[in-house]
Amino acid sequence: MRRFLLTLLVILTSLSLAGWRKQEPIRTIRVGVYENEPKIFTNEDGKVSGFWADLITAIAQKENWEIIWVHGSWTECLERLENGEIDVMPDMGMTEGRKSQFVFNSEAVITSWARVYVHEGVTIETILGLEGKRVAGLEGSLNFDGPEGIKDLVERFGVNCTFVGMKSYEDVFIALQKKEVDAGITNKDFGDFNENVYALTRTPIILQPTQIRFAFPKNTSSTPKLVETVDHHLKVFKQDSHSIYYQALDRYFGEKSTPSFVEIIPGWIYSFSIFTAVIILFLIAVSLTARKQVREQTLELRTSEARNRALLENIPDNIFRVNREGVFLDFHSSGEKTIFSSSELFLGKRVDEVIEPGLAKSMRDHLERAIDDRKMQVHEYQIMLDGKLRDHEARYTASGENEVIVIVRDITDRKKTERELKESEERYQTLANVAPVGIFRTDIQGNTTYVNPTWCRISELSHDEALGNGWLRVVHPDDRQVLAENWKKSAQRHAVSIADYRFLRDDGSVVWVMGQAVPEFNSDNQVVGYIGTITDITERKKVEELQAAVYKAESADRLKSAFLATMSHELRTPLNSIIGFTGILLQKLVGPLSEEQEKQLNMVQDSARHLLALINDVLDISKIEAGQVTLYTDKFDLADAIRISMEKVFPLAEKKGLLLSSVMVPERIEMVSDRRRIEQVLINLLNNAVKFTEKGKVHLQCQIIDKNVMISVSDTGIGIKAENIPTLFQPFKQVDSGISRQYEGTGLGLSICKKLVELLEGEIWVESEPGKGSTFIFTLPLQE
Amino acid sequence: MKQKILVIEDNEQNMYLVNFILEKYGYQVIQARSGDEGIQQAQQQNPDLVLLDIQLPVMDGYEVARELRKMKLMAEIPIVAVTSYAMPGDRENAMEAGCSGYIEKPINPETFITEVEHFLHFAKNGSNP
């Protein structure tokens, strides 16, 4: 137990000793000193005095501190404070920047501000008054270089002045007194103290009200204790009106110091500061606005200046002053090549001496007229300059009784353009006159203003007749409406109007024309009229009409063709069944037939076959009539065709007991024709011959005559009466309708034969004697 | 062995007629009512001859002929067009489409079988009787 207590005691003691050690008493303080009477300074005796010195000395005494004064310049002191080479620095303006650098004590000590001074007799009321002035200040001080110092403020106001940095406030005042500078800024305290010495006047310009306190280095260990101690004492001082604080104030600043004066920034300072701040803000605003206005006005002025300059520089004129006699008195050129390269050549000389006689005389005349008539004379002439021919325009204006101002302008380019335009115009005219299309122009209402010769030729109107509305007269009445609408629509859309229409000439003839018209625009893009062409398209129209007709015909043909094909098929189909089934039955393929059944079925079949024959013939002739027959031309042996046809007819001839014979001369005949059709004709004629002959023979004769072959089919039949012969080859014209039933046939055979033969470019006719027989003859070219 | 004849015909009565005659004379008839059916039957049945109505609806006869000719097995088989031959060029068209020949409609019941047999004997390159 005892041991424990002892150990505890030792521990406690050491701890307290340790703690004590931490709180080692301050023995000495190093205080920064710079020369700033009366705030802090070294007097004649070498003793550091001043408000701050007394203050810190008093505190040190009470604390038993030894003061070590460290002298230096303001900047040096600041450095030392920063580095911790001194422990305390008096008279430090407490700014935001410094608060982060150093430690300040908490008790207010004194307030200060900066003031601008001028030398006597000068009046500067505001910062603006510093414009263009030289201003001196303490280099590095807050009120000079610092934020919201004079330099800063001046810049904000947009005031231009020159700043001269001095090493001390004295130097500032000296410079000011010597009038080396126009104004100087110092701390108020310095100013108060010294203004009379240097005979300087304070201006109302004050800045930077600042708290002045003690400052301590940040990182020194003694700082916290020092701060605490200083604050403590200051507090005590300030409560005692007889303390060193007030004494020092009195002694050094000479103000009747009351707590209120020092303790707080006096009320009037506050309101004054606020008032000043407001004024400053207002002035800043005004100055900014003023600056802006000035900038704008300057810009305007500069722009207009530039414009004027440009104008002047672009007048390509030479201006002469000439007297009545023609002597050049004066001359101004814009720089363009003038009549003469240098004015010496003609100033003082007469026109005739300098310009070739012809032109000179003309100029003299113009001069005189200008003066006599009191009217401006315009004179265009050509003159040789630098080896080039130039066009000039001179205007002579009299100025007084004896003088004329002549303004000469080079118009070569203008003249050139004019000439080119004229040439172009002429070319256009020529073109319009010879163009093979009609050209016309109208005004905006559509009244014709111009037509070219071709137009007149097409319409057969004269130029004058065509003008105005005249041209409408020749437009075909049927087309007028359409044309008018077409024009209107195109005009609205400012598009090309294209239309085909007719001219109806006085002689009744019709001309088809294709007209095109476009609007004409002026330089403002407004329609001023129309220009167009007409082309004679009568030929084209004819072709078009023909083509339409052909197409129509072909369509009709196609229809016919389709009709015939359909009819053919439709008509034949049922016959297939009739002929087919009766055939099967008659062949007894289905079973035996009674006599009567056979008889009746035969009748059915006969009729069916007859019907088929009719259908075939009708279709055939229809086709021929409709021009639907296509001939298939080929090389073939006629003998062969004849033989085949004969073979077809032979069974019938045999049945009737007729002799069928043929003779061919020569025996082989080569033909180029439609073999099938020839066979058709042959079969038809032979069939007829056999049909109408009861006994005897049917003979076919074939021979070549010239470039044709002639075939005749003769029979010993009933013959044909003379009166029947003319209508023999017509459809359905059978001899004696009574007999016709007997002889079957469709009644179309001969007409088909005729058509076919004629299609093949041949001829067919008949020779007959009733009761004796008939001979049908037809010829065909050997080559189609 | 009975020879097979494929008849492509859309008309009922025509089909009946042709079928009757052919069967009467001992041929086996395969019927087809349309071009499509005809082509199908040709593939399946392998006929010895085809009787083709040119005037078929939908797929026209020429096209059927062409299609049939494209088939390998039909290369040597006679395809006979049965036609009214109304229009010029019908004949040529049929030949061009691959028909071996033609028989005119309405058929002649007396000569029909002869005509058909002519084609059978002269096969593809047979000429018209």
mmCIF file of C-alpha atoms in Angstrom, chain A residues 159-354:
data_model
loop_
_atom_site.group_PDB
_atom_site.id
_atom_site.type_symbol
_atom_site.label_atom_id
_atom_site.label_comp_id
_atom_site.label_asym_id
_atom_site.label_seq_id
_atom_site.Cartn_x
_atom_site.Cartn_y
_atom_site.Cartn_z
ATOM 1 C CA VAL A 159 -9.454 56.096 -64.165
ATOM 2 C CA ASN A 160 -6.030 56.312 -65.675
ATOM 3 C CA CYS A 161 -3.255 57.571 -63.485
ATOM 4 C CA THR A 162 0.379 56.890 -62.871
ATOM 5 C CA PHE A 163 1.511 55.411 -59.606
ATOM 6 C CA VAL A 164 4.824 56.061 -58.016
ATOM 7 C CA GLY A 165 5.863 53.717 -55.272
ATOM 8 C CA MET A 166 7.846 55.221 -52.362
ATOM 9 C CA LYS A 167 9.857 53.655 -49.628
ATOM 10 C CA SER A 168 8.215 55.563 -46.848
ATOM 11 C CA TYR A 169 5.341 57.839 -46.173
ATOM 12 C CA GLU A 170 7.841 60.639 -45.795
ATOM 13 C CA ASP A 171 9.005 60.107 -49.271
ATOM 14 C CA VAL A 172 5.420 60.247 -50.424
ATOM 15 C CA PHE A 173 4.911 63.595 -48.794
ATOM 16 C CA ILE A 174 8.251 64.911 -49.935
ATOM 17 C CA ALA A 175 7.468 63.990 -53.477
ATOM 18 C CA LEU A 176 4.092 65.585 -53.144
ATOM 19 C CA GLN A 177 5.489 68.742 -51.727
ATOM 20 C CA LYS A 178 8.062 68.944 -54.488
ATOM 21 C CA LYS A 179 5.212 68.549 -56.901
ATOM 22 C CA GLU A 180 6.882 65.528 -58.393
ATOM 23 C CA VAL A 181 3.523 63.883 -57.992
ATOM 24 C CA ASP A 182 0.028 65.292 -58.001
ATOM 25 C CA ALA A 183 -1.322 63.241 -55.146
ATOM 26 C CA GLY A 184 -0.155 60.930 -52.431
ATOM 27 C CA ILE A 185 -1.763 58.328 -50.307
ATOM 28 C CA THR A 186 -0.774 57.739 -46.740
ATOM 29 C CA ASN A 187 -2.082 56.293 -43.618
ATOM 30 C CA LYS A 188 -4.257 58.806 -41.844
ATOM 31 C CA ASP A 189 -2.172 58.865 -38.775
ATOM 32 C CA PHE A 190 0.895 59.756 -40.687
ATOM 33 C CA GLY A 191 -1.083 62.242 -42.608
ATOM 34 C CA ASP A 192 -2.571 63.863 -39.555
ATOM 35 C CA PHE A 193 0.789 64.242 -38.066
ATOM 36 C CA ASN A 194 2.602 65.544 -41.067
ATOM 37 C CA GLU A 195 0.209 67.336 -43.302
ATOM 38 C CA ASN A 196 0.987 70.748 -41.968
ATOM 39 C CA VAL A 197 4.691 70.178 -42.013
ATOM 40 C CA TYR A 198 4.639 69.605 -45.699
ATOM 41 C CA ALA A 199 1.800 72.029 -46.306
ATOM 42 C CA LEU A 200 -0.379 69.453 -47.905
ATOM 43 C CA THR A 201 -4.131 69.349 -48.115
ATOM 44 C CA ARG A 202 -6.172 66.344 -47.345
ATOM 45 C CA THR A 203 -8.758 65.341 -49.905
ATOM 46 C CA PRO A 204 -12.087 63.749 -49.013
ATOM 47 C CA ILE A 205 -10.809 60.538 -50.600
ATOM 48 C CA ILE A 206 -10.391 57.987 -47.874
ATOM 49 C CA LEU A 207 -10.100 54.253 -48.108
ATOM 50 C CA GLN A 208 -9.688 51.038 -46.252
ATOM 51 C CA PRO A 209 -10.943 51.573 -42.766
ATOM 52 C CA THR A 210 -9.019 48.897 -40.949
ATOM 53 C CA GLN A 211 -8.657 47.454 -37.502
ATOM 54 C CA ILE A 212 -5.100 47.840 -36.286
ATOM 55 C CA ARG A 213 -3.971 45.259 -33.835
ATOM 56 C CA PHE A 214 -1.049 43.238 -32.655
ATOM 57 C CA ALA A 215 -0.041 40.422 -34.917
ATOM 58 C CA PHE A 216 1.714 37.252 -33.861
ATOM 59 C CA PRO A 217 3.490 34.567 -35.822
ATOM 60 C CA LYS A 218 1.333 31.561 -36.490
ATOM 61 C CA ASN A 219 3.634 28.742 -35.675
ATOM 62 C CA THR A 220 5.490 30.083 -32.643
ATOM 63 C CA SER A 221 4.744 28.270 -29.372
ATOM 64 C CA SER A 222 4.588 31.435 -27.342
ATOM 65 C CA THR A 223 1.897 32.970 -29.510
ATOM 66 C CA PRO A 224 -1.202 31.608 -27.746
ATOM 67 C CA LYS A 225 0.041 32.728 -24.322
ATOM 68 C CA LEU A 226 1.105 36.080 -25.680
ATOM 69 C CA VAL A 227 -2.223 36.681 -27.344
ATOM 70 C CA GLU A 228 -4.066 35.731 -24.204
ATOM 71 C CA THR A 229 -1.945 37.993 -22.064
ATOM 72 C CA VAL A 230 -2.092 40.972 -24.395
ATOM 73 C CA ASP A 231 -5.836 40.707 -24.757
ATOM 74 C CA HIS A 232 -6.210 40.482 -21.034
ATOM 75 C CA HIS A 233 -4.267 43.615 -20.410
ATOM 76 C CA LEU A 234 -5.873 45.557 -23.197
ATOM 77 C CA LYS A 235 -9.246 44.770 -21.828
ATOM 78 C CA VAL A 236 -8.215 46.033 -18.445
ATOM 79 C CA PHE A 237 -6.648 49.170 -19.957
ATOM 80 C CA LYS A 238 -9.653 50.034 -21.946
ATOM 81 C CA GLN A 239 -11.889 49.927 -18.900
ATOM 82 C CA ASP A 240 -9.740 52.355 -17.028
ATOM 83 C CA SER A 241 -9.898 55.864 -18.411
ATOM 84 C CA HIS A 242 -6.611 56.708 -16.857
ATOM 85 C CA SER A 243 -4.760 53.712 -18.135
ATOM 86 C CA ILE A 244 -1.710 53.795 -20.340
ATOM 87 C CA TYR A 245 -3.968 53.092 -23.288
ATOM 88 C CA TYR A 246 -5.755 56.394 -23.097
ATOM 89 C CA GLN A 247 -2.642 58.216 -22.071
ATOM 90 C CA ALA A 248 -0.824 56.955 -25.069
ATOM 91 C CA LEU A 249 -3.696 57.825 -27.313
ATOM 92 C CA ASP A 250 -3.709 61.271 -25.999
ATOM 93 C CA ARG A 251 -0.022 61.723 -26.080
ATOM 94 C CA TYR A 252 0.522 60.470 -29.568
ATOM 95 C CA PHE A 253 -2.685 61.081 -31.422
ATOM 96 C CA GLY A 254 -3.720 64.191 -29.566
ATOM 97 C CA GLU A 255 -7.361 63.249 -29.717
ATOM 98 C CA LYS A 256 -9.501 63.604 -26.696
ATOM 99 C CA SER A 257 -9.828 59.903 -26.447
ATOM 100 C CA THR A 258 -12.962 58.441 -25.214
ATOM 101 C CA PRO A 259 -13.726 54.822 -25.100
ATOM 102 C CA SER A 260 -16.251 55.327 -27.728
ATOM 103 C CA PHE A 261 -13.740 56.837 -30.094
ATOM 104 C CA VAL A 262 -11.408 53.988 -29.858
ATOM 105 C CA GLU A 263 -13.456 51.156 -28.606
ATOM 106 C CA ILE A 264 -15.659 50.936 -31.573
ATOM 107 C CA ILE A 265 -15.365 52.400 -34.940
ATOM 108 C CA PRO A 266 -17.113 55.641 -34.269
ATOM 109 C CA GLY A 267 -20.623 55.858 -35.507
ATOM 110 C CA TRP A 268 -19.836 58.658 -37.886
ATOM 111 C CA ILE A 269 -17.093 56.539 -39.449
ATOM 112 C CA TYR A 270 -19.592 53.820 -40.019
ATOM 113 C CA SER A 271 -22.239 55.948 -41.610
ATOM 114 C CA PHE A 272 -19.591 57.853 -43.444
ATOM 115 C CA SER A 273 -18.135 54.618 -44.722
ATOM 116 C CA ILE A 274 -21.486 53.350 -45.776
ATOM 117 C CA PHE A 275 -22.276 56.646 -47.373
ATOM 118 C CA THR A 276 -18.953 56.600 -49.100
ATOM 119 C CA ALA A 277 -19.442 53.015 -50.149
ATOM 120 C CA VAL A 278 -22.753 53.935 -51.672
ATOM 121 C CA ILE A 279 -21.218 56.922 -53.380
ATOM 122 C CA ILE A 280 -18.402 54.754 -54.616
ATOM 123 C CA LEU A 281 -20.787 52.156 -55.983
ATOM 124 C CA PHE A 282 -22.837 54.851 -57.623
ATOM 125 C CA LEU A 283 -19.759 56.412 -59.091
ATOM 126 C CA ILE A 284 -18.579 53.024 -60.308
ATOM 127 C CA ALA A 285 -21.897 52.497 -61.994
ATOM 128 C CA VAL A 286 -21.860 55.927 -63.539
ATOM 129 C CA SER A 287 -18.342 55.541 -64.710
ATOM 130 C CA LEU A 288 -19.063 52.160 -66.263
ATOM 131 C CA THR A 289 -22.082 53.525 -68.070
ATOM 132 C CA ALA A 290 -20.143 56.529 -69.172
ATOM 133 C CA ARG A 291 -17.373 54.328 -70.388
ATOM 134 C CA LYS A 292 -19.821 52.201 -72.321
ATOM 135 C CA GLN A 293 -21.407 55.230 -73.914
ATOM 136 C CA VAL A 294 -18.055 56.625 -74.818
ATOM 137 C CA ARG A 295 -17.098 53.304 -76.376
ATOM 138 C CA GLU A 296 -20.262 53.171 -78.412
ATOM 139 C CA GLN A 297 -19.969 56.695 -79.606
ATOM 140 C CA THR A 298 -16.377 56.197 -80.524
ATOM 141 C CA LEU A 299 -17.312 53.129 -82.520
ATOM 142 C CA GLU A 300 -20.048 55.016 -84.312
ATOM 143 C CA LEU A 301 -17.770 57.832 -85.117
ATOM 144 C CA ARG A 302 -15.107 55.521 -86.384
ATOM 145 C CA THR A 303 -17.622 53.669 -88.599
ATOM 146 C CA SER A 304 -18.989 56.822 -90.122
ATOM 147 C CA GLU A 305 -15.500 58.094 -90.607
ATOM 148 C CA ALA A 306 -14.594 54.932 -92.438
ATOM 149 C CA ARG A 307 -17.704 55.174 -94.568
ATOM 150 C CA ASN A 308 -16.993 58.708 -95.576
ATOM 151 C CA ARG A 309 -13.481 57.880 -96.368
ATOM 152 C CA ALA A 310 -14.605 55.027 -98.541
ATOM 153 C CA LEU A 311 -17.031 57.278 -100.362
ATOM 154 C CA LEU A 312 -14.492 59.916 -100.997
ATOM 155 C CA GLU A 313 -11.954 57.443 -102.148
ATOM 156 C CA ASN A 314 -14.373 55.941 -104.602
ATOM 157 C CA ILE A 315 -15.355 59.040 -106.509
ATOM 158 C CA PRO A 316 -13.343 58.375 -109.591
ATOM 159 C CA ASP A 317 -13.444 61.906 -110.573
ATOM 160 C CA ASN A 318 -11.009 64.491 -111.450
ATOM 161 C CA ILE A 319 -12.056 67.987 -110.606
ATOM 162 C CA PHE A 320 -10.720 70.968 -112.443
ATOM 163 C CA ARG A 321 -11.177 74.646 -111.947
ATOM 164 C CA VAL A 322 -10.914 76.387 -115.255
ATOM 165 C CA ASN A 323 -11.428 79.965 -116.266
ATOM 166 C CA ARG A 324 -13.380 81.205 -119.222
ATOM 167 C CA GLU A 325 -10.310 81.377 -121.406
ATOM 168 C CA GLY A 326 -9.620 77.790 -120.729
ATOM 169 C CA VAL A 327 -6.721 78.167 -118.333
ATOM 170 C CA PHE A 328 -6.418 75.440 -115.728
ATOM 171 C CA LEU A 329 -6.524 77.107 -112.361
ATOM 172 C CA ASP A 330 -6.787 74.228 -109.993
ATOM 173 C CA PHE A 331 -6.941 70.470 -109.941
ATOM 174 C CA HIS A 332 -7.902 67.645 -107.664
ATOM 175 C CA SER A 333 -7.661 63.993 -108.435
ATOM 176 C CA SER A 334 -8.955 60.959 -106.639
ATOM 177 C CA GLY A 335 -5.874 59.099 -107.661
ATOM 178 C CA GLU A 336 -7.167 57.581 -110.864
ATOM 179 C CA LYS A 337 -5.206 58.079 -113.988
ATOM 180 C CA THR A 338 -5.888 61.604 -115.082
ATOM 181 C CA ILE A 339 -5.505 63.364 -118.315
ATOM 182 C CA PHE A 340 -2.038 64.288 -117.303
ATOM 183 C CA SER A 341 0.381 62.439 -115.158
ATOM 184 C CA SER A 342 1.252 65.419 -113.094
ATOM 185 C CA SER A 343 -0.496 68.670 -112.479
ATOM 186 C CA GLU A 344 2.504 70.814 -113.332
ATOM 187 C CA LEU A 345 1.972 69.870 -116.910
ATOM 188 C CA PHE A 346 -1.229 71.764 -117.208
ATOM 189 C CA LEU A 347 -1.830 74.030 -114.272
ATOM 190 C CA GLY A 348 -1.654 77.603 -115.499
ATOM 191 C CA LYS A 349 -1.758 76.514 -119.099
ATOM 192 C CA ARG A 350 -4.598 76.868 -121.528
ATOM 193 C CA VAL A 351 -6.668 73.971 -122.817
ATOM 194 C CA ASP A 352 -5.431 74.437 -126.374
ATOM 195 C CA GLU A 353 -1.844 74.178 -125.262
ATOM 196 C CA VAL A 354 -2.346 70.832 -123.674
#
